[in-house]
């Protein structure tokens, strides 16, 4: 198998046929022997599954995986990766926001000796100011709090070598943030720039809730900054408390301007408050590492798939 193309599908009935014909045109140009298209139906509520099945009947290169419910984009893509056989694998959105024609460039650059070629967004069409702003902000926060170099303004549209897929399969964490994991893996990575189109049909499946979750998964999987922040806050509060303690002692013994009992009360509250925050921060450091690994559940459940 030369190339696998992974397409996560969540309510994309208006895009599937158009996407396939555009993909097919590009792939023909590459002159490959064997190509597979893997559609992953991620709990669509429209006719997507039906359309995919029809396509699979007509085209022997089309395969599908039907997940038991909506697991989310990252997990749908992971299911596709686990079931792919290609020496190279393309991940592409179904809504034609990622232009299939770019695959030609991606493939060429891969063959030039890279293991990852990601598509970097020069501009984004047809997306609201709020989405663009939150996306921009997220990519920049992520870059500042993580130690690895996750490229900014880059989604999952990319081509990766089999070597990368094999490593990804051995990274079983539940909080999937594929673009981060792929950066973390290393090898030779490069990019091509493109202008992101408007969605062809339908509407986005990424609600703000899903986006916020992806953002938090990205940050917590690749950075301990939030935990360190708790620890630092603990120290800052304790530092301030220390001065308040000095003031309380001064009021009690030197200026003698105080209510009886106030001093000891203040000392205890401030001191314990500070120590508690430090403690919670440190415990959090451990719990976050543990909880991610303990719930050893399968990442997704397949209801049916082509064999
Ligand atoms: N998608 C998915 N599961 C979801 C949400 C989205 O498989 O829960 C798919 C969707 O069908 C599309 C891709 O992920 O192929 C990107 O989603 P979308 O276009 O809705 O996101 P946006 O481009 O608005 O960020
Ligand atoms: Mg989209």
mmCIF file of C-alpha atoms and ligand atoms in Angstrom:
data_model
loop_
_atom_site.group_PDB
_atom_site.id
_atom_site.type_symbol
_atom_site.label_atom_id
_atom_site.label_comp_id
_atom_site.label_asym_id
_atom_site.label_seq_id
_atom_site.Cartn_x
_atom_site.Cartn_y
_atom_site.Cartn_z
ATOM 1 C CA UNK A 1 0.000 0.000 0.000
ATOM 2 C CA UNK A 2 1.581 3.282 -1.117
ATOM 3 C CA UNK A 3 -0.777 5.785 0.423
ATOM 4 C CA UNK A 4 -3.650 5.876 2.929
ATOM 5 C CA UNK A 5 -5.975 8.832 3.129
ATOM 6 C CA UNK A 6 -7.750 9.292 6.435
ATOM 7 C CA UNK A 7 -10.993 11.209 6.485
ATOM 8 C CA UNK A 8 -12.919 11.734 9.744
ATOM 9 C CA UNK A 9 -16.628 12.238 9.136
ATOM 10 C CA UNK A 10 -19.134 13.907 11.420
ATOM 11 C CA UNK A 11 -22.296 15.021 9.625
ATOM 12 C CA UNK A 12 -20.693 15.621 6.246
ATOM 13 C CA UNK A 13 -23.394 14.290 3.886
ATOM 14 C CA UNK A 14 -23.046 17.310 1.595
ATOM 15 C CA UNK A 15 -19.285 16.928 1.191
ATOM 16 C CA UNK A 16 -18.494 13.247 0.793
ATOM 17 C CA UNK A 17 -19.028 12.789 -2.953
ATOM 18 C CA UNK A 18 -17.401 16.076 -3.900
ATOM 19 C CA UNK A 19 -14.446 15.332 -1.628
ATOM 20 C CA UNK A 20 -13.938 11.883 -3.084
ATOM 21 C CA UNK A 21 -13.965 13.080 -6.675
ATOM 22 C CA UNK A 22 -11.488 15.862 -5.935
ATOM 23 C CA UNK A 23 -9.237 13.518 -3.970
ATOM 24 C CA UNK A 24 -9.394 10.938 -6.721
ATOM 25 C CA UNK A 25 -8.319 13.458 -9.337
ATOM 26 C CA UNK A 26 -5.265 14.472 -7.349
ATOM 27 C CA UNK A 27 -4.290 10.934 -6.467
ATOM 28 C CA UNK A 28 -4.423 9.827 -10.117
ATOM 29 C CA UNK A 29 -1.708 12.372 -10.861
ATOM 30 C CA UNK A 30 0.620 10.821 -8.308
ATOM 31 C CA UNK A 31 0.804 7.558 -10.275
ATOM 32 C CA UNK A 32 0.735 5.278 -7.269
ATOM 33 C CA UNK A 33 0.081 1.558 -7.401
ATOM 34 C CA UNK A 34 -2.155 1.162 -4.386
ATOM 35 C CA UNK A 35 -4.114 3.762 -2.484
ATOM 36 C CA UNK A 36 -6.763 3.366 0.219
ATOM 37 C CA UNK A 37 -9.318 5.895 1.394
ATOM 38 C CA UNK A 38 -10.394 5.338 4.980
ATOM 39 C CA UNK A 39 -13.588 7.103 6.004
ATOM 40 C CA UNK A 40 -14.226 7.103 9.740
ATOM 41 C CA UNK A 41 -17.826 7.770 10.623
ATOM 42 C CA UNK A 42 -17.698 9.450 14.028
ATOM 43 C CA UNK A 43 -21.323 9.039 15.090
ATOM 44 C CA UNK A 44 -22.866 11.159 12.338
ATOM 45 C CA UNK A 45 -26.558 11.893 12.716
ATOM 46 C CA UNK A 46 -27.182 12.507 9.017
ATOM 47 C CA UNK A 47 -26.867 10.282 5.925
ATOM 48 C CA UNK A 48 -23.054 10.280 5.961
ATOM 49 C CA UNK A 49 -22.692 6.598 6.821
ATOM 50 C CA UNK A 50 -25.069 5.567 4.052
ATOM 51 C CA UNK A 51 -23.123 7.633 1.517
ATOM 52 C CA UNK A 52 -19.811 6.186 2.656
ATOM 53 C CA UNK A 53 -21.139 2.644 2.367
ATOM 54 C CA UNK A 54 -22.405 3.312 -1.139
ATOM 55 C CA UNK A 55 -19.023 4.716 -2.089
ATOM 56 C CA UNK A 56 -17.249 1.707 -0.598
ATOM 57 C CA UNK A 57 -19.412 -0.637 -2.660
ATOM 58 C CA UNK A 58 -18.570 1.204 -5.853
ATOM 59 C CA UNK A 59 -14.861 1.811 -5.256
ATOM 60 C CA UNK A 60 -12.641 -0.983 -4.006
ATOM 61 C CA UNK A 61 -10.106 1.549 -2.692
ATOM 62 C CA UNK A 62 -12.668 2.967 -0.243
ATOM 63 C CA UNK A 63 -12.847 1.528 3.259
ATOM 64 C CA UNK A 64 -14.821 2.655 6.242
ATOM 65 C CA UNK A 65 -14.859 2.405 10.008
ATOM 66 C CA UNK A 66 -18.092 3.099 11.816
ATOM 67 C CA UNK A 67 -17.502 4.152 15.423
ATOM 68 C CA UNK A 68 -20.141 3.266 18.011
ATOM 69 C CA UNK A 69 -20.799 6.946 18.817
ATOM 70 C CA UNK A 70 -19.253 10.389 18.471
ATOM 71 C CA UNK A 71 -15.766 10.162 19.949
ATOM 72 C CA UNK A 72 -14.407 13.410 18.546
ATOM 73 C CA UNK A 73 -12.184 14.334 15.655
ATOM 74 C CA UNK A 74 -8.816 13.416 17.189
ATOM 75 C CA UNK A 75 -9.972 9.948 18.169
ATOM 76 C CA UNK A 76 -11.645 9.366 14.799
ATOM 77 C CA UNK A 77 -8.340 10.167 13.114
ATOM 78 C CA UNK A 78 -6.522 7.855 15.555
ATOM 79 C CA UNK A 79 -8.900 5.021 14.608
ATOM 80 C CA UNK A 80 -8.042 5.693 10.970
ATOM 81 C CA UNK A 81 -4.314 5.651 11.677
ATOM 82 C CA UNK A 82 -4.587 2.358 13.575
ATOM 83 C CA UNK A 83 -6.312 0.761 10.591
ATOM 84 C CA UNK A 84 -4.167 2.243 7.825
ATOM 85 C CA UNK A 85 -1.617 0.282 5.837
ATOM 86 C CA UNK A 86 -0.005 2.893 3.608
ATOM 87 C CA UNK A 87 3.710 3.704 3.531
ATOM 88 C CA UNK A 88 2.537 7.286 3.724
ATOM 89 C CA UNK A 89 -0.640 8.568 5.357
ATOM 90 C CA UNK A 90 -2.577 11.745 4.663
ATOM 91 C CA UNK A 91 -4.943 13.220 7.254
ATOM 92 C CA UNK A 92 -7.526 15.528 5.733
ATOM 93 C CA UNK A 93 -10.824 17.135 6.815
ATOM 94 C CA UNK A 94 -13.942 16.100 4.936
ATOM 95 C CA UNK A 95 -15.394 19.577 4.468
ATOM 96 C CA UNK A 96 -12.947 20.639 1.730
ATOM 97 C CA UNK A 97 -11.450 23.343 3.915
ATOM 98 C CA UNK A 98 -8.193 21.509 3.354
ATOM 99 C CA UNK A 99 -7.773 21.578 -0.447
ATOM 100 C CA UNK A 100 -7.074 18.040 -1.723
ATOM 101 C CA UNK A 101 -4.912 19.491 -4.509
ATOM 102 C CA UNK A 102 -2.267 20.340 -1.914
ATOM 103 C CA UNK A 103 -1.623 16.629 -1.405
ATOM 104 C CA UNK A 104 0.533 16.647 -4.537
ATOM 105 C CA UNK A 105 2.928 19.089 -2.862
ATOM 106 C CA UNK A 106 2.761 17.314 0.462
ATOM 107 C CA UNK A 107 3.611 14.009 -1.180
ATOM 108 C CA UNK A 108 6.492 15.458 -3.164
ATOM 109 C CA UNK A 109 8.045 17.006 -0.078
ATOM 110 C CA UNK A 110 7.694 13.748 1.801
ATOM 111 C CA UNK A 111 9.571 11.938 -0.951
ATOM 112 C CA UNK A 112 12.339 14.544 -0.707
ATOM 113 C CA UNK A 113 13.333 12.931 2.577
ATOM 114 C CA UNK A 114 10.914 14.174 5.208
ATOM 115 C CA UNK A 115 8.823 12.081 7.574
ATOM 116 C CA UNK A 116 6.207 14.762 8.227
ATOM 117 C CA UNK A 117 4.951 17.487 5.932
ATOM 118 C CA UNK A 118 2.248 19.576 7.553
ATOM 119 C CA UNK A 119 0.067 22.169 5.890
ATOM 120 C CA UNK A 120 0.358 25.584 7.467
ATOM 121 C CA UNK A 121 -2.526 28.040 7.119
ATOM 122 C CA UNK A 122 -1.517 31.288 5.500
ATOM 123 C CA UNK A 123 -5.086 32.547 5.733
ATOM 124 C CA UNK A 124 -8.489 31.226 6.729
ATOM 125 C CA UNK A 125 -11.612 31.850 4.684
ATOM 126 C CA UNK A 126 -15.184 31.860 5.855
ATOM 127 C CA UNK A 127 -14.535 31.533 9.549
ATOM 128 C CA UNK A 128 -15.849 33.956 12.135
ATOM 129 C CA UNK A 129 -13.625 36.542 13.784
ATOM 130 C CA UNK A 130 -14.129 34.780 17.113
ATOM 131 C CA UNK A 131 -12.937 31.415 15.794
ATOM 132 C CA UNK A 132 -9.888 32.964 14.154
ATOM 133 C CA UNK A 133 -9.055 34.927 17.283
ATOM 134 C CA UNK A 134 -9.423 32.002 19.676
ATOM 135 C CA UNK A 135 -7.430 29.764 17.332
ATOM 136 C CA UNK A 136 -4.608 32.308 17.031
ATOM 137 C CA UNK A 137 -4.541 32.852 20.792
ATOM 138 C CA UNK A 138 -4.513 29.115 21.482
ATOM 139 C CA UNK A 139 -1.624 28.375 19.123
ATOM 140 C CA UNK A 140 0.418 31.135 20.748
ATOM 141 C CA UNK A 141 -0.319 30.142 24.348
ATOM 142 C CA UNK A 142 0.560 26.580 23.447
ATOM 143 C CA UNK A 143 3.849 27.646 21.938
ATOM 144 C CA UNK A 144 4.729 29.560 25.095
ATOM 145 C CA UNK A 145 3.885 26.922 27.681
ATOM 146 C CA UNK A 146 5.233 23.792 25.989
ATOM 147 C CA UNK A 147 8.818 22.704 25.773
ATOM 148 C CA UNK A 148 8.399 21.056 22.364
ATOM 149 C CA UNK A 149 7.984 23.050 19.220
ATOM 150 C CA UNK A 150 4.372 22.688 18.050
ATOM 151 C CA UNK A 151 3.940 24.678 14.820
ATOM 152 C CA UNK A 152 1.479 27.573 14.982
ATOM 153 C CA UNK A 153 -1.543 27.932 12.669
ATOM 154 C CA UNK A 154 -1.410 24.280 11.714
ATOM 155 C CA UNK A 155 -4.190 21.735 12.021
ATOM 156 C CA UNK A 156 -4.014 18.042 11.348
ATOM 157 C CA UNK A 157 -3.962 18.326 7.538
ATOM 158 C CA UNK A 158 -0.624 16.707 6.722
ATOM 159 C CA UNK A 159 1.170 13.699 5.303
ATOM 160 C CA UNK A 160 3.176 11.430 7.565
ATOM 161 C CA UNK A 161 5.460 8.506 6.957
ATOM 162 C CA UNK A 162 4.668 4.982 8.175
ATOM 163 C CA UNK A 163 7.479 5.359 10.742
ATOM 164 C CA UNK A 164 5.516 8.139 12.444
ATOM 165 C CA UNK A 165 2.275 6.136 12.363
ATOM 166 C CA UNK A 166 4.011 3.218 14.049
ATOM 167 C CA UNK A 167 5.269 5.451 16.851
ATOM 168 C CA UNK A 168 1.831 7.069 17.258
ATOM 169 C CA UNK A 169 0.255 3.651 17.712
ATOM 170 C CA UNK A 170 2.500 3.166 20.729
ATOM 171 C CA UNK A 171 1.384 6.397 22.337
ATOM 172 C CA UNK A 172 -1.840 5.227 23.977
ATOM 173 C CA UNK A 173 -2.718 8.351 25.917
ATOM 174 C CA UNK A 174 -6.381 9.193 26.164
ATOM 175 C CA UNK A 175 -6.023 12.909 25.577
ATOM 176 C CA UNK A 176 -5.198 12.874 21.905
ATOM 177 C CA UNK A 177 -3.559 15.950 20.527
ATOM 178 C CA UNK A 178 -2.077 14.515 17.367
ATOM 179 C CA UNK A 179 -0.274 17.573 16.076
ATOM 180 C CA UNK A 180 1.515 17.809 19.432
ATOM 181 C CA UNK A 181 2.346 14.122 19.508
ATOM 182 C CA UNK A 182 3.715 14.272 15.986
ATOM 183 C CA UNK A 183 5.907 17.263 16.863
ATOM 184 C CA UNK A 184 7.098 15.395 19.923
ATOM 185 C CA UNK A 185 8.103 12.363 17.818
ATOM 186 C CA UNK A 186 10.565 14.358 15.761
ATOM 187 C CA UNK A 187 12.314 13.032 12.594
ATOM 188 C CA UNK A 188 12.465 15.422 9.658
ATOM 189 C CA UNK A 189 9.460 17.708 9.581
ATOM 190 C CA UNK A 190 8.678 20.478 7.178
ATOM 191 C CA UNK A 191 5.626 22.334 5.896
ATOM 192 C CA UNK A 192 3.908 23.841 2.899
ATOM 193 C CA UNK A 193 1.698 26.899 3.179
ATOM 194 C CA UNK A 194 -1.855 27.136 1.905
ATOM 195 C CA UNK A 195 -4.949 29.274 2.086
ATOM 196 C CA UNK A 196 -7.697 27.568 4.007
ATOM 197 C CA UNK A 197 -10.947 27.501 2.082
ATOM 198 C CA UNK A 198 -14.462 27.862 3.283
ATOM 199 C CA UNK A 199 -16.397 24.809 4.308
ATOM 200 C CA UNK A 200 -18.086 23.417 1.160
ATOM 201 C CA UNK A 201 -21.365 22.274 2.719
ATOM 202 C CA UNK A 202 -22.821 21.772 6.173
ATOM 203 C CA UNK A 203 -21.620 23.390 9.344
ATOM 204 C CA UNK A 204 -18.700 22.929 11.700
ATOM 205 C CA UNK A 205 -18.741 19.965 14.073
ATOM 206 C CA UNK A 206 -16.286 21.710 16.369
ATOM 207 C CA UNK A 207 -18.401 23.471 18.965
ATOM 208 C CA UNK A 208 -16.706 25.885 21.345
ATOM 209 C CA UNK A 209 -16.928 23.192 23.994
ATOM 210 C CA UNK A 210 -15.025 20.735 21.785
ATOM 211 C CA UNK A 211 -12.471 23.402 20.907
ATOM 212 C CA UNK A 212 -11.916 24.307 24.565
ATOM 213 C CA UNK A 213 -11.420 20.655 25.333
ATOM 214 C CA UNK A 214 -8.927 20.197 22.524
ATOM 215 C CA UNK A 215 -7.070 23.273 23.772
ATOM 216 C CA UNK A 216 -6.922 21.942 27.336
ATOM 217 C CA UNK A 217 -5.855 18.491 26.135
ATOM 218 C CA UNK A 218 -3.116 20.101 24.087
ATOM 219 C CA UNK A 219 -1.838 22.170 26.974
ATOM 220 C CA UNK A 220 -2.055 19.520 29.681
ATOM 221 C CA UNK A 221 -0.545 16.786 27.501
ATOM 222 C CA UNK A 222 2.488 18.817 26.651
ATOM 223 C CA UNK A 223 3.000 21.172 29.547
ATOM 224 C CA UNK A 224 2.984 21.191 33.330
ATOM 225 C CA UNK A 225 2.709 24.928 33.355
ATOM 226 C CA UNK A 226 -0.787 25.061 34.943
ATOM 227 C CA UNK A 227 0.441 22.910 37.816
ATOM 228 C CA UNK A 228 3.558 24.963 38.229
ATOM 229 C CA UNK A 229 1.320 27.997 38.243
ATOM 230 C CA UNK A 230 -0.537 26.569 41.283
ATOM 231 C CA UNK A 231 2.749 25.972 43.030
ATOM 232 C CA UNK A 232 4.013 29.455 42.226
ATOM 233 C CA UNK A 233 0.719 30.963 43.369
ATOM 234 C CA UNK A 234 1.182 29.099 46.645
ATOM 235 C CA UNK A 235 4.586 30.644 47.144
ATOM 236 C CA UNK A 236 3.387 34.120 46.233
ATOM 237 C CA UNK A 237 0.464 33.888 48.654
ATOM 238 C CA UNK A 238 2.803 32.613 51.357
ATOM 239 C CA UNK A 239 5.172 35.498 50.639
ATOM 240 C CA UNK A 240 2.401 38.027 51.042
ATOM 241 C CA UNK A 241 1.233 36.210 54.171
ATOM 242 C CA UNK A 242 4.668 36.582 55.640
ATOM 243 C CA UNK A 243 4.438 40.362 55.486
ATOM 244 C CA UNK A 244 0.907 40.262 56.863
ATOM 245 C CA UNK A 245 2.269 38.187 59.746
ATOM 246 C CA UNK A 246 4.913 40.807 60.475
ATOM 247 C CA UNK A 247 2.219 43.475 60.415
ATOM 248 C CA UNK A 248 -0.007 41.469 62.760
ATOM 249 C CA UNK A 249 2.891 41.036 65.195
ATOM 250 C CA UNK A 250 3.674 44.751 64.971
ATOM 251 C CA UNK A 251 0.017 45.641 65.751
ATOM 252 C CA UNK A 252 -0.031 43.302 68.718
ATOM 253 C CA UNK A 253 3.248 44.170 70.422
ATOM 254 C CA UNK A 254 4.373 47.571 69.223
ATOM 255 C CA UNK A 255 1.490 49.806 68.206
ATOM 256 C CA UNK A 256 -0.918 47.833 70.435
ATOM 257 C CA UNK A 257 -3.769 48.761 68.076
ATOM 258 C CA UNK A 258 -5.632 45.451 67.792
ATOM 259 C CA UNK A 259 -8.677 43.413 68.754
ATOM 260 C CA UNK A 260 -7.818 40.564 71.137
ATOM 261 C CA UNK A 261 -7.539 37.239 69.298
ATOM 262 C CA UNK A 262 -7.189 38.873 65.900
ATOM 263 C CA UNK A 263 -3.443 38.303 65.641
ATOM 264 C CA UNK A 264 -3.412 34.602 66.221
ATOM 265 C CA UNK A 265 -6.401 34.194 63.930
ATOM 266 C CA UNK A 266 -4.696 36.074 61.106
ATOM 267 C CA UNK A 267 -1.472 34.146 61.552
ATOM 268 C CA UNK A 268 -3.201 30.817 61.327
ATOM 269 C CA UNK A 269 -5.472 31.649 58.386
ATOM 270 C CA UNK A 270 -2.743 33.223 56.289
ATOM 271 C CA UNK A 271 -0.102 30.664 57.008
ATOM 272 C CA UNK A 272 -2.306 27.644 56.460
ATOM 273 C CA UNK A 273 -3.831 29.183 53.334
ATOM 274 C CA UNK A 274 -0.407 29.574 51.775
ATOM 275 C CA UNK A 275 0.826 26.150 52.739
ATOM 276 C CA UNK A 276 -2.379 24.559 51.436
ATOM 277 C CA UNK A 277 -2.011 26.103 48.023
ATOM 278 C CA UNK A 278 1.553 24.863 47.781
ATOM 279 C CA UNK A 279 0.402 21.408 48.849
ATOM 280 C CA UNK A 280 -2.436 21.274 46.329
ATOM 281 C CA UNK A 281 -0.051 22.347 43.599
ATOM 282 C CA UNK A 282 2.398 19.593 44.398
ATOM 283 C CA UNK A 283 -0.268 16.891 44.725
ATOM 284 C CA UNK A 284 -1.730 18.097 41.436
ATOM 285 C CA UNK A 285 1.608 17.491 39.765
ATOM 286 C CA UNK A 286 1.325 13.833 40.651
ATOM 287 C CA UNK A 287 -2.402 13.328 40.121
ATOM 288 C CA UNK A 288 -2.384 14.765 36.639
ATOM 289 C CA UNK A 289 0.312 12.309 35.610
ATOM 290 C CA UNK A 290 -1.453 9.393 37.196
ATOM 291 C CA UNK A 291 -5.074 9.951 36.176
ATOM 292 C CA UNK A 292 -4.124 10.166 32.537
ATOM 293 C CA UNK A 293 -2.624 6.704 32.671
ATOM 294 C CA UNK A 294 -4.889 4.864 35.053
ATOM 295 C CA UNK A 295 -8.196 4.693 33.198
ATOM 296 C CA UNK A 296 -6.994 2.177 30.720
ATOM 297 C CA UNK A 297 -10.105 2.296 28.532
ATOM 298 C CA UNK A 298 -10.108 1.660 24.822
ATOM 299 C CA UNK A 299 -9.779 4.908 22.950
ATOM 300 C CA UNK A 300 -12.733 4.147 20.667
ATOM 301 C CA UNK A 301 -15.188 1.385 19.877
ATOM 302 C CA UNK A 302 -15.763 0.137 16.349
ATOM 303 C CA UNK A 303 -19.312 -0.851 15.512
ATOM 304 C CA UNK A 304 -18.492 -2.152 12.047
ATOM 305 C CA UNK A 305 -15.834 -1.778 9.409
ATOM 306 C CA UNK A 306 -14.840 -3.052 6.000
ATOM 307 C CA UNK A 307 -12.582 -6.064 6.231
HETATM 308 N N1 LIG B 1 -15.166 15.755 12.941
HETATM 309 C C1 LIG B 1 -15.259 14.503 13.560
HETATM 310 N N2 LIG B 1 -15.815 14.424 14.818
HETATM 311 C C2 LIG B 1 -16.280 15.520 15.487
HETATM 312 C C3 LIG B 1 -16.139 16.799 14.864
HETATM 313 C C4 LIG B 1 -15.584 16.868 13.598
HETATM 314 O O1 LIG B 1 -14.870 13.490 12.990
HETATM 315 O O2 LIG B 1 -16.770 15.366 16.593
HETATM 316 C C5 LIG B 1 -14.563 15.842 11.600
HETATM 317 C C6 LIG B 1 -15.370 16.622 10.582
HETATM 318 O O3 LIG B 1 -16.286 15.794 9.903
HETATM 319 C C7 LIG B 1 -14.280 17.146 9.653
HETATM 320 C C8 LIG B 1 -13.114 17.370 10.594
HETATM 321 O O4 LIG B 1 -13.349 16.550 11.728
HETATM 322 O O5 LIG B 1 -13.911 16.195 8.667
HETATM 323 C C9 LIG B 1 -12.960 18.824 11.001
HETATM 324 O O6 LIG B 1 -14.149 19.268 11.605
HETATM 325 P P1 LIG B 1 -14.815 20.685 11.317
HETATM 326 O O7 LIG B 1 -14.694 21.043 9.887
HETATM 327 O O8 LIG B 1 -16.203 20.626 11.874
HETATM 328 O O9 LIG B 1 -13.920 21.636 12.218
HETATM 329 P P2 LIG B 1 -13.393 23.113 11.864
HETATM 330 O O10 LIG B 1 -12.817 23.055 10.480
HETATM 331 O O11 LIG B 1 -14.599 23.979 11.938
HETATM 332 O O12 LIG B 1 -12.388 23.399 12.921
HETATM 333 MG MG1 LIG B 2 -13.795 22.450 8.865
#
